[in-house]
PDB file of C-alpha atoms in Angstrom:
ATOM      1  CA  LEU K 135       0.000   0.000   0.000  1.00  0.00           C
ATOM      2  CA  ARG K 136       1.104   3.486  -0.719  1.00  0.00           C
ATOM      3  CA  ARG K 137       0.506   6.357   1.649  1.00  0.00           C
ATOM      4  CA  GLY K 138      -3.183   7.356   1.680  1.00  0.00           C
ATOM      5  CA  ASP K 139      -6.663   6.640   2.973  1.00  0.00           C
ATOM      6  CA  TYR K 140      -8.379   3.338   2.287  1.00  0.00           C
ATOM      7  CA  PRO K 141     -12.017   3.492   3.455  1.00  0.00           C
ATOM      8  CA  ASP K 142     -12.587  -0.208   2.726  1.00  0.00           C
ATOM      9  CA  HIS K 143     -10.634  -3.296   1.691  1.00  0.00           C
ATOM     10  CA  GLN K 144     -11.719  -3.028  -1.945  1.00  0.00           C
ATOM     11  CA  GLN K 145      -9.816   0.260  -2.294  1.00  0.00           C
ATOM     12  CA  TRP K 146      -6.519  -1.595  -1.801  1.00  0.00           C
ATOM     13  CA  MET K 147      -7.621  -4.706  -3.708  1.00  0.00           C
ATOM     14  CA  GLY K 148      -8.021  -6.756  -0.558  1.00  0.00           C
ATOM     15  CA  LEU K 149     -10.028  -9.966  -0.720  1.00  0.00           C
ATOM     16  CA  SER K 150     -11.552  -9.477   2.746  1.00  0.00           C
ATOM     17  CA  GLU K 151     -11.677  -6.966   5.594  1.00  0.00           C
ATOM     18  CA  SER K 152      -9.038  -8.927   7.515  1.00  0.00           C
ATOM     19  CA  VAL K 153      -5.311  -8.113   7.597  1.00  0.00           C
ATOM     20  CA  ARG K 154      -3.224 -10.937   9.053  1.00  0.00           C
ATOM     21  CA  SER K 155       0.287  -9.604   8.568  1.00  0.00           C
ATOM     22  CA  CYS K 156       2.277  -6.783   7.032  1.00  0.00           C
ATOM     23  CA  ARG K 157       5.892  -6.067   6.187  1.00  0.00           C
ATOM     24  CA  LEU K 158       7.969  -2.928   5.744  1.00  0.00           C
ATOM     25  CA  ILE K 159       9.748  -2.891   2.397  1.00  0.00           C
ATOM     26  CA  PRO K 160      13.105  -1.105   2.420  1.00  0.00           C
ATOM     27  CA  HIS K 161      13.383   1.741  -0.061  1.00  0.00           C
ATOM     28  CA  THR K 162      16.051   1.577  -2.750  1.00  0.00           C
ATOM     29  CA  GLY K 163      16.936   4.188  -5.330  1.00  0.00           C
ATOM     30  CA  SER K 164      17.197   1.900  -8.343  1.00  0.00           C
ATOM     31  CA  HIS K 165      15.147  -0.991  -9.686  1.00  0.00           C
ATOM     32  CA  ARG K 166      16.062  -3.735 -12.112  1.00  0.00           C
ATOM     33  CA  ILE K 167      14.368  -7.050 -12.936  1.00  0.00           C
ATOM     34  CA  ARG K 168      14.978  -9.673 -15.633  1.00  0.00           C
ATOM     35  CA  LEU K 169      12.124 -11.853 -16.877  1.00  0.00           C
ATOM     36  CA  TYR K 170      12.576 -15.109 -18.800  1.00  0.00           C
ATOM     37  CA  GLU K 171      10.162 -17.048 -20.976  1.00  0.00           C
ATOM     38  CA  ARG K 172      11.308 -20.436 -19.628  1.00  0.00           C
ATOM     39  CA  GLU K 173      12.304 -22.006 -16.305  1.00  0.00           C
ATOM     40  CA  ASP K 174      15.884 -21.785 -15.042  1.00  0.00           C
ATOM     41  CA  TYR K 175      16.569 -18.455 -16.812  1.00  0.00           C
ATOM     42  CA  ARG K 176      16.318 -19.915 -20.308  1.00  0.00           C
ATOM     43  CA  GLY K 177      14.752 -18.565 -23.460  1.00  0.00           C
ATOM     44  CA  GLN K 178      14.068 -14.964 -24.360  1.00  0.00           C
ATOM     45  CA  MET K 179      14.895 -12.412 -21.649  1.00  0.00           C
ATOM     46  CA  VAL K 180      13.740  -8.842 -21.103  1.00  0.00           C
ATOM     47  CA  GLU K 181      15.035  -6.411 -18.472  1.00  0.00           C
ATOM     48  CA  PHE K 182      12.919  -3.691 -16.860  1.00  0.00           C
ATOM     49  CA  THR K 183      13.917  -0.646 -14.822  1.00  0.00           C
ATOM     50  CA  GLU K 184      10.499   1.052 -15.019  1.00  0.00           C
ATOM     51  CA  ASP K 185       6.873   0.015 -14.455  1.00  0.00           C
ATOM     52  CA  CYS K 186       5.123  -1.909 -17.227  1.00  0.00           C
ATOM     53  CA  SER K 187       1.313  -1.791 -17.505  1.00  0.00           C
ATOM     54  CA  SER K 188       1.143  -4.498 -20.206  1.00  0.00           C
ATOM     55  CA  LEU K 189       3.737  -7.224 -20.416  1.00  0.00           C
ATOM     56  CA  GLN K 190       2.066  -8.559 -23.561  1.00  0.00           C
ATOM     57  CA  ASP K 191       2.780  -5.251 -25.339  1.00  0.00           C
ATOM     58  CA  ARG K 192       6.444  -5.126 -24.273  1.00  0.00           C
ATOM     59  CA  PHE K 193       7.463  -8.805 -24.186  1.00  0.00           C
ATOM     60  CA  HIS K 194       4.886 -10.290 -26.582  1.00  0.00           C
ATOM     61  CA  SER K 195       3.975 -12.839 -23.941  1.00  0.00           C
ATOM     62  CA  ASN K 196       2.113 -12.880 -20.652  1.00  0.00           C
ATOM     63  CA  GLU K 197       3.808 -15.981 -19.278  1.00  0.00           C
ATOM     64  CA  ILE K 198       6.988 -15.683 -17.225  1.00  0.00           C
ATOM     65  CA  TYR K 199       8.587 -18.876 -15.960  1.00  0.00           C
ATOM     66  CA  SER K 200      11.655 -17.488 -14.150  1.00  0.00           C
ATOM     67  CA  LEU K 201      13.110 -14.147 -13.137  1.00  0.00           C
ATOM     68  CA  ASN K 202      15.901 -12.333 -11.310  1.00  0.00           C
ATOM     69  CA  VAL K 203      15.221  -9.304  -9.151  1.00  0.00           C
ATOM     70  CA  LEU K 204      18.551  -7.525  -9.358  1.00  0.00           C
ATOM     71  CA  GLU K 205      17.688  -4.251  -7.597  1.00  0.00           C
ATOM     72  CA  GLY K 206      14.730  -2.962  -5.613  1.00  0.00           C
ATOM     73  CA  SER K 207      11.435  -4.671  -4.868  1.00  0.00           C
ATOM     74  CA  TRP K 208       8.716  -5.288  -7.447  1.00  0.00           C
ATOM     75  CA  VAL K 209       5.040  -6.259  -7.531  1.00  0.00           C
ATOM     76  CA  LEU K 210       3.916  -8.610 -10.298  1.00  0.00           C
ATOM     77  CA  TYR K 211       0.224  -8.605 -11.227  1.00  0.00           C
ATOM     78  CA  GLU K 212      -1.486 -11.451 -13.031  1.00  0.00           C
ATOM     79  CA  MET K 213      -3.422  -9.061 -15.300  1.00  0.00           C
ATOM     80  CA  PRO K 214      -2.531  -5.928 -17.303  1.00  0.00           C
ATOM     81  CA  ASN K 215      -2.973  -2.452 -15.796  1.00  0.00           C
ATOM     82  CA  TYR K 216      -1.943  -3.600 -12.307  1.00  0.00           C
ATOM     83  CA  ARG K 217      -4.982  -5.768 -11.618  1.00  0.00           C
ATOM     84  CA  GLY K 218      -5.536  -9.243 -10.263  1.00  0.00           C
ATOM     85  CA  GLN K 219      -3.425 -11.405  -7.981  1.00  0.00           C
ATOM     86  CA  GLN K 220      -0.275  -9.654  -6.742  1.00  0.00           C
ATOM     87  CA  TYR K 221       3.156 -11.028  -5.869  1.00  0.00           C
ATOM     88  CA  LEU K 222       5.770  -9.053  -3.954  1.00  0.00           C
ATOM     89  CA  LEU K 223       9.283  -9.870  -5.149  1.00  0.00           C
ATOM     90  CA  ARG K 224      12.388  -8.855  -3.240  1.00  0.00           C
ATOM     91  CA  PRO K 225      15.930  -9.101  -4.644  1.00  0.00           C
ATOM     92  CA  GLY K 226      16.816 -12.675  -5.449  1.00  0.00           C
ATOM     93  CA  ASP K 227      16.540 -15.543  -7.895  1.00  0.00           C
ATOM     94  CA  TYR K 228      13.239 -17.162  -8.822  1.00  0.00           C
ATOM     95  CA  ARG K 229      13.926 -20.239 -10.974  1.00  0.00           C
ATOM     96  CA  ARG K 230      10.230 -21.161 -11.402  1.00  0.00           C
ATOM     97  CA  TYR K 231       6.962 -19.276 -10.925  1.00  0.00           C
ATOM     98  CA  HIS K 232       6.234 -21.446  -7.866  1.00  0.00           C
ATOM     99  CA  ASP K 233       9.239 -19.778  -6.196  1.00  0.00           C
ATOM    100  CA  TRP K 234       7.333 -16.469  -5.965  1.00  0.00           C
ATOM    101  CA  GLY K 235       4.128 -18.198  -4.834  1.00  0.00           C
ATOM    102  CA  ALA K 236       2.204 -18.181  -8.117  1.00  0.00           C
ATOM    103  CA  THR K 237      -0.003 -21.026  -9.278  1.00  0.00           C
ATOM    104  CA  SER K 238       0.545 -20.157 -12.936  1.00  0.00           C
ATOM    105  CA  ALA K 239       3.134 -18.348 -15.042  1.00  0.00           C
ATOM    106  CA  ARG K 240       0.676 -15.625 -16.065  1.00  0.00           C
ATOM    107  CA  VAL K 241       1.999 -12.083 -15.539  1.00  0.00           C
ATOM    108  CA  GLY K 242       0.133  -9.141 -17.037  1.00  0.00           C
ATOM    109  CA  SER K 243       1.972  -6.161 -15.535  1.00  0.00           C
ATOM    110  CA  LEU K 244       4.673  -5.214 -13.054  1.00  0.00           C
ATOM    111  CA  ARG K 245       5.423  -2.206 -10.897  1.00  0.00           C
ATOM    112  CA  ARG K 246       8.372  -0.995  -8.855  1.00  0.00           C
ATOM    113  CA  VAL K 247       7.852  -0.610  -5.108  1.00  0.00           C
ATOM    114  CA  MET K 248       8.534   3.050  -4.486  1.00  0.00           C
ATOM    115  CA  ASP K 249       8.621   5.159  -1.337  1.00  0.00           C
ATOM    116  CA  PHE K 250       6.481   8.276  -1.809  1.00  0.00           C
ATOM    117  CA  TYR K 251       6.710   9.863   1.654  1.00  0.00           C
TER     118      TYR K 251
END
């Protein structure tokens, strides 16, 4: 969540009115992520340093099977325009989509985690 008011859980895309845990995400100045079309960092690769509202438009695919978060933290969304299931990714290696908690390889958009205070 970014700084602001959220009068109900639907305003922050919550599935219910319950919050069970939260985590502070450290702010970094730069962001860099590499996405791969196949598991174990194989196949076509694309690198992002900025938000992307439609992975299909930029990568010509909406399936990502592995990735490296090189700098900063990122949120992957299963649908374009930052909608649908979200996955928070911190720096590290993700050899398969299961490694970031997804049940499918579908990724529609991605956004950098930024500190706007």
